[in-house]
Amino acid sequence: MAGPRVVIIGAGVVGAALADELSARGWTEVTVVDQGPLPATGGSSSHAPGLVFQTNSSKTMTELARYTVEKFSSLDVDGEPCFLQVGGLEVATTPERLTELHRRHGWITAWGVEARLLTPAECVAQHPLLDPDRVLGGLLVPTDGIAKAVLAVEAQLRRAGARGVRCLARHEVLDILREDGRVTGVRTDRGEIPADVVVCCAGIWGPRIARMAGMNLPLTPLAHQLAWTGPIPALAGQKEEAVRPILRHQDADLYYRDRFDGLGIGFYGHRPMPVAADDILPFDDAATMPSVLKFTEDDFTDAWTETTSLLPATQDAAIEEGVNGLFSFTTDNFPLLGESPDLKGFWVAEAVWVTHSAGVGRAVAEWLVDGHCSSFDLHECDVNRFEPHQLAPEYVLTRDCRNFVEVYDILHPLQPSGDPRPIRTSPFHPRQQAHGAYFLEANGWERPHWYEANARLVEGRDIPTPNDWAARHWSPIVGAEAQITRETVAMYDMTALKRLEVTGPGAAAFLERLCTGKVAKSVGSVTYTLLLGHDGGIRSDITVARLAPDRFQVGANGNLDLDWFRRHLPADGTVQVRDLTPGTCCVGLWGPLAREVLQPLTDDDFSNDGLKYFRAGHTYLGSVPVTAMRLSYVGELGWELYTTADQGLKLWDTLWRAAEPLGGAVAGRGAFNSLRLEKGYRSFGTDMTYEHDPYEAGVAFAVKPDKGDFIGRAALERRRADVRRRLTCLTIDNPRSVVMGKEPVYDGPRAVGHVTSAAYGYTIGKGIAYAWLPAELAVPGTALDIGYFDRRVPAVVAEEPLFDPAMSRLRG
């Protein structure tokens, strides 16, 4: 036996995958426990229809699915395959859906999975039951298929068992044991099992198990209808379980799969039917199994009507059986993976459907064994990503139900989130409403995208209208606000950006250990720096301002940064970290006239010599105490101005009274994004993530090799000499061809990369797209194409930054 003692709670398709992957890596002192029998334990895996569609707007989710396909294709149980690779076909019955299939084709192509768009006739050739008069086109992914989930559980547990893993059926977990902040085991109805690591893979029971460890898991089990037809005469004689592609009719919230001479029909078009994890029956009390509820025929009426229309041959059949099966939903549609922030050794791998199960098993196994995941970028999936309000029961239930309703909807990248809103408002909110702000949500904050009060600024300006898709949640006012920032001055609400305070006698040494740059500099210094993982990948980019010898303010990207800091705190109590965001606010005052706005409001010297670029200081603006940092994410002279929330409205009014007479304006996120791309500033989570290193991402200047050791340094040295891809700036001449992000980039017929961020540059008069490309193509002047729906958009690799390369405006 080798490795720490591990208990995996849940022997469904996720728990089985994790046991297999851990034992393959040499951790064999593993015990899998489940309250039900093996291999059909009664959870979601036991009734799941098994459709594996790899197409997803998230690169990570597609890669998790791709690994699941690859692994399941290699598994069998006594010669019976665990995966039927019949392909996956999505069909369009409306022009809007056909357009959406082109977008989805772009995603799957960008992520490196083979796919092709089909004509109506080709769709019918693939799935002859389709009514040719209903179908406008389709998207085929040949490697999709049907996962036989129960067989996959059995196959993976057999492999794990052959390596020494114990599998204990009929063991109900009653409690998580702990001592001194560490997990020590689990208590079951058949006794205690000691453990150094406990991983909750309990699926729909996950919230109940996590609560035993003091963890609030934002997951809701929701019932989803699955019905099976009787024999369909047109399919008479079909001896194989599945011969046609799995089929999605997303216009009607439907999917289909073969079952010999009948069909399985899944339906998401009914009302949300949430179930509390505590109300799910024990295995022996359930009529069929705990995850299967009684079929509500009335909810399925529309599904059957639409099925008989799309697949006319089903008119000669009938529904013979059906279930309302429970599946896990989360507030952002991503899994919940990682270690509890409060109980060391307690991990979760939850809200994972069969489609991504083997990939998640591998990811979590790598994370546990190596201390990081090398195969997948998991920043979207980390369970510690949530803000406190996102764990509120009302929020979780409302958003999870909404995600069920929208599961097959066509969603714009800027799609406004639904209720509950508003949740978080900055102190400036009343003034923003008065200016006619168009609000979108950011981490729960109501954040202006533009202001209708600035409509007058559009007159006389050349602001091109983008294509119809890019013009959604857009206004020409965005362009006017961007241009006015370059011409005079503008005020931006930056409150939504997370602010942390690091204090204590060990604060400087602590930050030096985590950061790639030198941050233990003079009081008043501000440093742009990176946080790296132990593998040298970028965990975040942050600013660190030293405001006192033992006090630093960190401009962070989200709750994962706070979690990272807390996990690395020294045990001696010499460092404290707290989240300042809720009690503070920030105005970005930027533009060539920013100093003329600011200097008359204070007795302190805000000249170029008085407060240099990337320096911070305390001052009073009128009667408002402010921390002023001279930095800018839009490439203009200016300051980030911080104060406490109770003084925020006063700060806004003070600045506005000074800026308005100079021709200043308030400006929103739309202008901000355009300006930052003109300047080439990266956005973590969009342009660069855990899978990228500083040399690839173009932020190597933030790494100071002459400083002491820092997390990730050794790995970074190894990666430095092998840069094979680069984050690259592309420009687009056609102003109607603004792209949105996640589109494939082509070199001739070959897909070679994908777009990260994109916007129109209202200063330079070109479209801008940043993209990951092979290093040999990241050469200025290289002509490429971006796949945008059914078009190819010509683009050219450009030198960056596109605006003010000499940095004269920032430093003036």
PDB file of C-alpha atoms in Angstrom, residues 378-598:
ATOM      1  CA  LEU A 378      -9.385  24.432 -13.177  1.00  0.00           C
ATOM      2  CA  HIS A 379      -9.822  28.080 -12.210  1.00  0.00           C
ATOM      3  CA  GLU A 380     -13.461  28.027 -13.375  1.00  0.00           C
ATOM      4  CA  CYS A 381     -14.146  24.884 -11.331  1.00  0.00           C
ATOM      5  CA  ASP A 382     -12.448  25.656  -7.995  1.00  0.00           C
ATOM      6  CA  VAL A 383     -15.014  25.402  -5.207  1.00  0.00           C
ATOM      7  CA  ASN A 384     -13.448  28.405  -3.461  1.00  0.00           C
ATOM      8  CA  ARG A 385     -14.284  30.814  -6.313  1.00  0.00           C
ATOM      9  CA  PHE A 386     -17.513  32.102  -4.771  1.00  0.00           C
ATOM     10  CA  GLU A 387     -18.160  35.370  -2.997  1.00  0.00           C
ATOM     11  CA  PRO A 388     -20.103  35.102   0.292  1.00  0.00           C
ATOM     12  CA  HIS A 389     -23.401  36.244  -1.260  1.00  0.00           C
ATOM     13  CA  GLN A 390     -23.103  33.477  -3.842  1.00  0.00           C
ATOM     14  CA  LEU A 391     -23.452  30.896  -1.069  1.00  0.00           C
ATOM     15  CA  ALA A 392     -26.742  32.283   0.241  1.00  0.00           C
ATOM     16  CA  PRO A 393     -29.480  29.608  -0.047  1.00  0.00           C
ATOM     17  CA  GLU A 394     -31.867  31.964  -1.860  1.00  0.00           C
ATOM     18  CA  TYR A 395     -29.193  32.945  -4.369  1.00  0.00           C
ATOM     19  CA  VAL A 396     -28.151  29.336  -4.992  1.00  0.00           C
ATOM     20  CA  LEU A 397     -31.708  28.089  -5.495  1.00  0.00           C
ATOM     21  CA  THR A 398     -32.726  30.989  -7.744  1.00  0.00           C
ATOM     22  CA  ARG A 399     -29.656  30.853  -9.985  1.00  0.00           C
ATOM     23  CA  ASP A 400     -29.618  27.048 -10.183  1.00  0.00           C
ATOM     24  CA  CYS A 401     -33.254  26.990 -11.278  1.00  0.00           C
ATOM     25  CA  ARG A 402     -32.546  29.698 -13.834  1.00  0.00           C
ATOM     26  CA  ASN A 403     -29.649  27.664 -15.215  1.00  0.00           C
ATOM     27  CA  PHE A 404     -31.971  24.699 -15.604  1.00  0.00           C
ATOM     28  CA  VAL A 405     -34.398  26.838 -17.602  1.00  0.00           C
ATOM     29  CA  GLU A 406     -31.587  28.258 -19.764  1.00  0.00           C
ATOM     30  CA  VAL A 407     -29.619  25.044 -20.228  1.00  0.00           C
ATOM     31  CA  TYR A 408     -30.234  24.976 -23.998  1.00  0.00           C
ATOM     32  CA  ASP A 409     -30.863  28.686 -24.548  1.00  0.00           C
ATOM     33  CA  ILE A 410     -28.796  30.845 -26.888  1.00  0.00           C
ATOM     34  CA  LEU A 411     -26.892  33.043 -24.441  1.00  0.00           C
ATOM     35  CA  HIS A 412     -24.926  36.118 -25.420  1.00  0.00           C
ATOM     36  CA  PRO A 413     -21.490  36.562 -23.761  1.00  0.00           C
ATOM     37  CA  LEU A 414     -22.861  39.708 -22.060  1.00  0.00           C
ATOM     38  CA  GLN A 415     -26.238  38.163 -21.225  1.00  0.00           C
ATOM     39  CA  PRO A 416     -27.553  39.962 -18.127  1.00  0.00           C
ATOM     40  CA  SER A 417     -27.918  37.686 -15.153  1.00  0.00           C
ATOM     41  CA  GLY A 418     -31.366  37.293 -13.669  1.00  0.00           C
ATOM     42  CA  ASP A 419     -32.703  37.493 -10.156  1.00  0.00           C
ATOM     43  CA  PRO A 420     -31.712  38.087  -7.491  1.00  0.00           C
ATOM     44  CA  ARG A 421     -30.627  41.582  -8.575  1.00  0.00           C
ATOM     45  CA  PRO A 422     -29.383  43.982  -7.470  1.00  0.00           C
ATOM     46  CA  ILE A 423     -27.224  42.315  -4.844  1.00  0.00           C
ATOM     47  CA  ARG A 424     -24.191  44.570  -4.485  1.00  0.00           C
ATOM     48  CA  THR A 425     -24.214  48.263  -5.322  1.00  0.00           C
ATOM     49  CA  SER A 426     -21.357  50.695  -4.954  1.00  0.00           C
ATOM     50  CA  PRO A 427     -21.919  53.968  -3.072  1.00  0.00           C
ATOM     51  CA  PHE A 428     -22.010  55.639  -6.486  1.00  0.00           C
ATOM     52  CA  HIS A 429     -25.111  53.742  -7.580  1.00  0.00           C
ATOM     53  CA  PRO A 430     -27.654  56.584  -7.126  1.00  0.00           C
ATOM     54  CA  ARG A 431     -25.547  58.916  -9.260  1.00  0.00           C
ATOM     55  CA  GLN A 432     -25.067  56.220 -11.884  1.00  0.00           C
ATOM     56  CA  GLN A 433     -28.814  55.686 -12.071  1.00  0.00           C
ATOM     57  CA  ALA A 434     -29.277  59.422 -12.493  1.00  0.00           C
ATOM     58  CA  HIS A 435     -26.851  59.303 -15.446  1.00  0.00           C
ATOM     59  CA  GLY A 436     -28.872  56.491 -17.042  1.00  0.00           C
ATOM     60  CA  ALA A 437     -26.368  53.707 -16.486  1.00  0.00           C
ATOM     61  CA  TYR A 438     -26.881  50.453 -18.386  1.00  0.00           C
ATOM     62  CA  PHE A 439     -25.922  47.940 -15.713  1.00  0.00           C
ATOM     63  CA  LEU A 440     -24.438  44.483 -16.101  1.00  0.00           C
ATOM     64  CA  GLU A 441     -23.365  42.319 -13.180  1.00  0.00           C
ATOM     65  CA  ALA A 442     -19.794  41.606 -12.070  1.00  0.00           C
ATOM     66  CA  ASN A 443     -19.289  39.365  -9.020  1.00  0.00           C
ATOM     67  CA  GLY A 444     -22.702  40.503  -7.848  1.00  0.00           C
ATOM     68  CA  TRP A 445     -21.896  44.198  -8.341  1.00  0.00           C
ATOM     69  CA  GLU A 446     -24.078  46.369 -10.520  1.00  0.00           C
ATOM     70  CA  ARG A 447     -21.475  47.757 -12.921  1.00  0.00           C
ATOM     71  CA  PRO A 448     -22.273  50.394 -15.582  1.00  0.00           C
ATOM     72  CA  HIS A 449     -21.516  49.361 -19.136  1.00  0.00           C
ATOM     73  CA  TRP A 450     -22.308  52.835 -20.485  1.00  0.00           C
ATOM     74  CA  TYR A 451     -24.370  55.908 -19.515  1.00  0.00           C
ATOM     75  CA  GLU A 452     -27.346  57.158 -21.520  1.00  0.00           C
ATOM     76  CA  ALA A 453     -26.595  60.687 -20.287  1.00  0.00           C
ATOM     77  CA  ASN A 454     -23.581  60.604 -22.614  1.00  0.00           C
ATOM     78  CA  ALA A 455     -25.714  60.148 -25.745  1.00  0.00           C
ATOM     79  CA  ARG A 456     -24.999  63.784 -26.645  1.00  0.00           C
ATOM     80  CA  LEU A 457     -21.290  62.935 -26.915  1.00  0.00           C
ATOM     81  CA  VAL A 458     -21.926  60.632 -29.878  1.00  0.00           C
ATOM     82  CA  GLU A 459     -22.858  63.474 -32.217  1.00  0.00           C
ATOM     83  CA  GLY A 460     -20.103  64.333 -34.663  1.00  0.00           C
ATOM     84  CA  ARG A 461     -18.006  61.252 -33.853  1.00  0.00           C
ATOM     85  CA  ASP A 462     -17.161  58.398 -36.189  1.00  0.00           C
ATOM     86  CA  ILE A 463     -18.329  55.427 -34.159  1.00  0.00           C
ATOM     87  CA  PRO A 464     -19.013  52.401 -36.370  1.00  0.00           C
ATOM     88  CA  THR A 465     -21.850  50.032 -35.555  1.00  0.00           C
ATOM     89  CA  PRO A 466     -20.676  46.432 -35.157  1.00  0.00           C
ATOM     90  CA  ASN A 467     -22.431  43.358 -36.524  1.00  0.00           C
ATOM     91  CA  ASP A 468     -25.781  42.339 -35.054  1.00  0.00           C
ATOM     92  CA  TRP A 469     -24.387  39.885 -32.490  1.00  0.00           C
ATOM     93  CA  ALA A 470     -21.679  42.235 -31.226  1.00  0.00           C
ATOM     94  CA  ALA A 471     -24.213  45.086 -31.149  1.00  0.00           C
ATOM     95  CA  ARG A 472     -26.244  43.376 -28.445  1.00  0.00           C
ATOM     96  CA  HIS A 473     -25.717  45.000 -25.051  1.00  0.00           C
ATOM     97  CA  TRP A 474     -23.762  47.703 -26.882  1.00  0.00           C
ATOM     98  CA  SER A 475     -24.341  51.358 -27.673  1.00  0.00           C
ATOM     99  CA  PRO A 476     -22.426  53.921 -29.725  1.00  0.00           C
ATOM    100  CA  ILE A 477     -22.099  55.713 -26.399  1.00  0.00           C
ATOM    101  CA  VAL A 478     -19.402  53.139 -25.559  1.00  0.00           C
ATOM    102  CA  GLY A 479     -17.245  54.599 -28.329  1.00  0.00           C
ATOM    103  CA  ALA A 480     -17.900  58.181 -27.245  1.00  0.00           C
ATOM    104  CA  GLU A 481     -16.925  57.359 -23.652  1.00  0.00           C
ATOM    105  CA  ALA A 482     -13.701  55.722 -24.840  1.00  0.00           C
ATOM    106  CA  GLN A 483     -12.783  58.694 -26.988  1.00  0.00           C
ATOM    107  CA  ILE A 484     -13.618  61.268 -24.323  1.00  0.00           C
ATOM    108  CA  THR A 485     -11.293  59.404 -21.941  1.00  0.00           C
ATOM    109  CA  ARG A 486      -8.450  59.902 -24.406  1.00  0.00           C
ATOM    110  CA  GLU A 487      -9.423  63.559 -25.047  1.00  0.00           C
ATOM    111  CA  THR A 488     -10.263  64.971 -21.615  1.00  0.00           C
ATOM    112  CA  VAL A 489     -11.005  62.905 -18.524  1.00  0.00           C
ATOM    113  CA  ALA A 490     -13.482  60.260 -17.371  1.00  0.00           C
ATOM    114  CA  MET A 491     -14.594  58.688 -14.104  1.00  0.00           C
ATOM    115  CA  TYR A 492     -14.868  54.885 -13.887  1.00  0.00           C
ATOM    116  CA  ASP A 493     -16.418  52.893 -11.060  1.00  0.00           C
ATOM    117  CA  MET A 494     -13.757  50.323 -10.108  1.00  0.00           C
ATOM    118  CA  THR A 495     -15.457  49.155  -6.916  1.00  0.00           C
ATOM    119  CA  ALA A 496     -16.126  45.664  -8.290  1.00  0.00           C
ATOM    120  CA  LEU A 497     -12.399  44.844  -8.304  1.00  0.00           C
ATOM    121  CA  LYS A 498     -11.427  42.859  -5.219  1.00  0.00           C
ATOM    122  CA  ARG A 499      -9.237  44.567  -2.625  1.00  0.00           C
ATOM    123  CA  LEU A 500      -7.303  42.702   0.055  1.00  0.00           C
ATOM    124  CA  GLU A 501      -5.317  44.032   2.986  1.00  0.00           C
ATOM    125  CA  VAL A 502      -2.211  42.147   4.138  1.00  0.00           C
ATOM    126  CA  THR A 503      -0.846  43.274   7.494  1.00  0.00           C
ATOM    127  CA  GLY A 504       1.514  42.228  10.246  1.00  0.00           C
ATOM    128  CA  PRO A 505       5.247  42.050  10.936  1.00  0.00           C
ATOM    129  CA  GLY A 506       5.611  39.168   8.474  1.00  0.00           C
ATOM    130  CA  ALA A 507       3.547  40.753   5.685  1.00  0.00           C
ATOM    131  CA  ALA A 508       6.456  41.834   3.489  1.00  0.00           C
ATOM    132  CA  ALA A 509       8.209  38.457   3.613  1.00  0.00           C
ATOM    133  CA  PHE A 510       4.905  36.679   3.039  1.00  0.00           C
ATOM    134  CA  LEU A 511       4.171  38.650  -0.130  1.00  0.00           C
ATOM    135  CA  GLU A 512       7.735  38.294  -1.379  1.00  0.00           C
ATOM    136  CA  ARG A 513       7.310  34.518  -1.162  1.00  0.00           C
ATOM    137  CA  LEU A 514       4.078  34.573  -3.195  1.00  0.00           C
ATOM    138  CA  CYS A 515       4.861  37.247  -5.780  1.00  0.00           C
ATOM    139  CA  THR A 516       7.134  37.182  -8.829  1.00  0.00           C
ATOM    140  CA  GLY A 517       8.073  40.843  -8.400  1.00  0.00           C
ATOM    141  CA  LYS A 518       9.753  42.778  -5.620  1.00  0.00           C
ATOM    142  CA  VAL A 519       7.037  44.151  -3.376  1.00  0.00           C
ATOM    143  CA  ALA A 520       8.999  44.812  -0.182  1.00  0.00           C
ATOM    144  CA  LYS A 521      10.005  48.245  -1.416  1.00  0.00           C
ATOM    145  CA  SER A 522       9.611  51.722   0.020  1.00  0.00           C
ATOM    146  CA  VAL A 523       6.327  52.841   1.554  1.00  0.00           C
ATOM    147  CA  GLY A 524       4.240  54.294  -1.269  1.00  0.00           C
ATOM    148  CA  SER A 525       5.453  51.837  -3.896  1.00  0.00           C
ATOM    149  CA  VAL A 526       2.953  50.024  -6.129  1.00  0.00           C
ATOM    150  CA  THR A 527       3.995  46.857  -7.954  1.00  0.00           C
ATOM    151  CA  TYR A 528       2.336  44.930 -10.759  1.00  0.00           C
ATOM    152  CA  THR A 529       3.198  41.300 -10.123  1.00  0.00           C
ATOM    153  CA  LEU A 530       2.044  37.731 -10.643  1.00  0.00           C
ATOM    154  CA  LEU A 531       1.010  34.862  -8.433  1.00  0.00           C
ATOM    155  CA  LEU A 532       2.224  31.536  -9.808  1.00  0.00           C
ATOM    156  CA  GLY A 533       1.288  27.967  -9.053  1.00  0.00           C
ATOM    157  CA  HIS A 534       3.948  25.467  -8.137  1.00  0.00           C
ATOM    158  CA  ASP A 535       3.996  24.405 -11.804  1.00  0.00           C
ATOM    159  CA  GLY A 536       4.875  27.943 -12.949  1.00  0.00           C
ATOM    160  CA  GLY A 537       1.408  28.647 -14.333  1.00  0.00           C
ATOM    161  CA  ILE A 538      -0.205  32.035 -13.732  1.00  0.00           C
ATOM    162  CA  ARG A 539      -2.692  31.943 -10.857  1.00  0.00           C
ATOM    163  CA  SER A 540      -3.396  35.665 -10.967  1.00  0.00           C
ATOM    164  CA  ASP A 541      -1.985  39.074 -11.758  1.00  0.00           C
ATOM    165  CA  ILE A 542      -2.255  41.607  -8.952  1.00  0.00           C
ATOM    166  CA  THR A 543      -1.081  45.020  -7.828  1.00  0.00           C
ATOM    167  CA  VAL A 544       0.565  45.358  -4.419  1.00  0.00           C
ATOM    168  CA  ALA A 545       0.735  48.781  -2.785  1.00  0.00           C
ATOM    169  CA  ARG A 546       2.863  49.243   0.325  1.00  0.00           C
ATOM    170  CA  LEU A 547       0.920  51.763   2.372  1.00  0.00           C
ATOM    171  CA  ALA A 548       2.884  51.340   5.627  1.00  0.00           C
ATOM    172  CA  PRO A 549       5.864  49.224   6.749  1.00  0.00           C
ATOM    173  CA  ASP A 550       3.553  46.387   7.788  1.00  0.00           C
ATOM    174  CA  ARG A 551       0.446  47.104   5.668  1.00  0.00           C
ATOM    175  CA  PHE A 552      -0.151  46.344   2.000  1.00  0.00           C
ATOM    176  CA  GLN A 553      -3.205  46.726  -0.207  1.00  0.00           C
ATOM    177  CA  VAL A 554      -3.599  44.128  -2.938  1.00  0.00           C
ATOM    178  CA  GLY A 555      -5.692  44.619  -6.060  1.00  0.00           C
ATOM    179  CA  ALA A 556      -6.849  41.063  -6.713  1.00  0.00           C
ATOM    180  CA  ASN A 557      -8.957  39.233  -9.289  1.00  0.00           C
ATOM    181  CA  GLY A 558     -11.389  37.370  -7.078  1.00  0.00           C
ATOM    182  CA  ASN A 559     -12.002  35.063  -4.177  1.00  0.00           C
ATOM    183  CA  LEU A 560      -9.477  32.498  -5.412  1.00  0.00           C
ATOM    184  CA  ASP A 561      -6.704  35.019  -4.684  1.00  0.00           C
ATOM    185  CA  LEU A 562      -7.989  35.441  -1.134  1.00  0.00           C
ATOM    186  CA  ASP A 563      -8.139  31.668  -0.747  1.00  0.00           C
ATOM    187  CA  TRP A 564      -4.568  31.317  -2.095  1.00  0.00           C
ATOM    188  CA  PHE A 565      -3.274  33.890   0.366  1.00  0.00           C
ATOM    189  CA  ARG A 566      -5.036  32.273   3.314  1.00  0.00           C
ATOM    190  CA  ARG A 567      -3.698  28.817   2.464  1.00  0.00           C
ATOM    191  CA  HIS A 568      -0.137  30.155   2.553  1.00  0.00           C
ATOM    192  CA  LEU A 569      -0.340  32.193   5.741  1.00  0.00           C
ATOM    193  CA  PRO A 570       2.454  31.433   8.213  1.00  0.00           C
ATOM    194  CA  ALA A 571       1.366  29.425  11.227  1.00  0.00           C
ATOM    195  CA  ASP A 572       2.949  31.873  13.681  1.00  0.00           C
ATOM    196  CA  GLY A 573       0.230  34.510  13.238  1.00  0.00           C
ATOM    197  CA  THR A 574       2.598  37.204  11.967  1.00  0.00           C
ATOM    198  CA  VAL A 575       0.430  37.901   8.897  1.00  0.00           C
ATOM    199  CA  GLN A 576      -3.253  38.698   8.582  1.00  0.00           C
ATOM    200  CA  VAL A 577      -5.309  38.933   5.387  1.00  0.00           C
ATOM    201  CA  ARG A 578      -8.762  40.461   5.088  1.00  0.00           C
ATOM    202  CA  ASP A 579     -11.124  41.435   2.304  1.00  0.00           C
ATOM    203  CA  LEU A 580     -11.542  45.220   2.137  1.00  0.00           C
ATOM    204  CA  THR A 581     -13.921  45.222  -0.814  1.00  0.00           C
ATOM    205  CA  PRO A 582     -17.336  45.473   0.894  1.00  0.00           C
ATOM    206  CA  GLY A 583     -16.307  48.433   3.042  1.00  0.00           C
ATOM    207  CA  THR A 584     -14.460  50.439   0.419  1.00  0.00           C
ATOM    208  CA  CYS A 585     -14.983  51.852  -3.067  1.00  0.00           C
ATOM    209  CA  CYS A 586     -12.855  53.110  -5.925  1.00  0.00           C
ATOM    210  CA  VAL A 587     -13.039  55.661  -8.730  1.00  0.00           C
ATOM    211  CA  GLY A 588     -10.668  55.426 -11.666  1.00  0.00           C
ATOM    212  CA  LEU A 589      -9.986  59.009 -12.774  1.00  0.00           C
ATOM    213  CA  TRP A 590      -8.222  58.810 -16.127  1.00  0.00           C
ATOM    214  CA  GLY A 591      -7.453  61.051 -19.072  1.00  0.00           C
ATOM    215  CA  PRO A 592      -5.062  63.837 -20.069  1.00  0.00           C
ATOM    216  CA  LEU A 593      -6.909  66.335 -17.827  1.00  0.00           C
ATOM    217  CA  ALA A 594      -6.987  64.068 -14.772  1.00  0.00           C
ATOM    218  CA  ARG A 595      -4.384  66.151 -12.928  1.00  0.00           C
ATOM    219  CA  GLU A 596      -6.354  69.329 -13.621  1.00  0.00           C
ATOM    220  CA  VAL A 597      -9.351  67.710 -11.934  1.00  0.00           C
ATOM    221  CA  LEU A 598      -7.438  66.383  -8.973  1.00  0.00           C
TER     222      LEU A 598
END
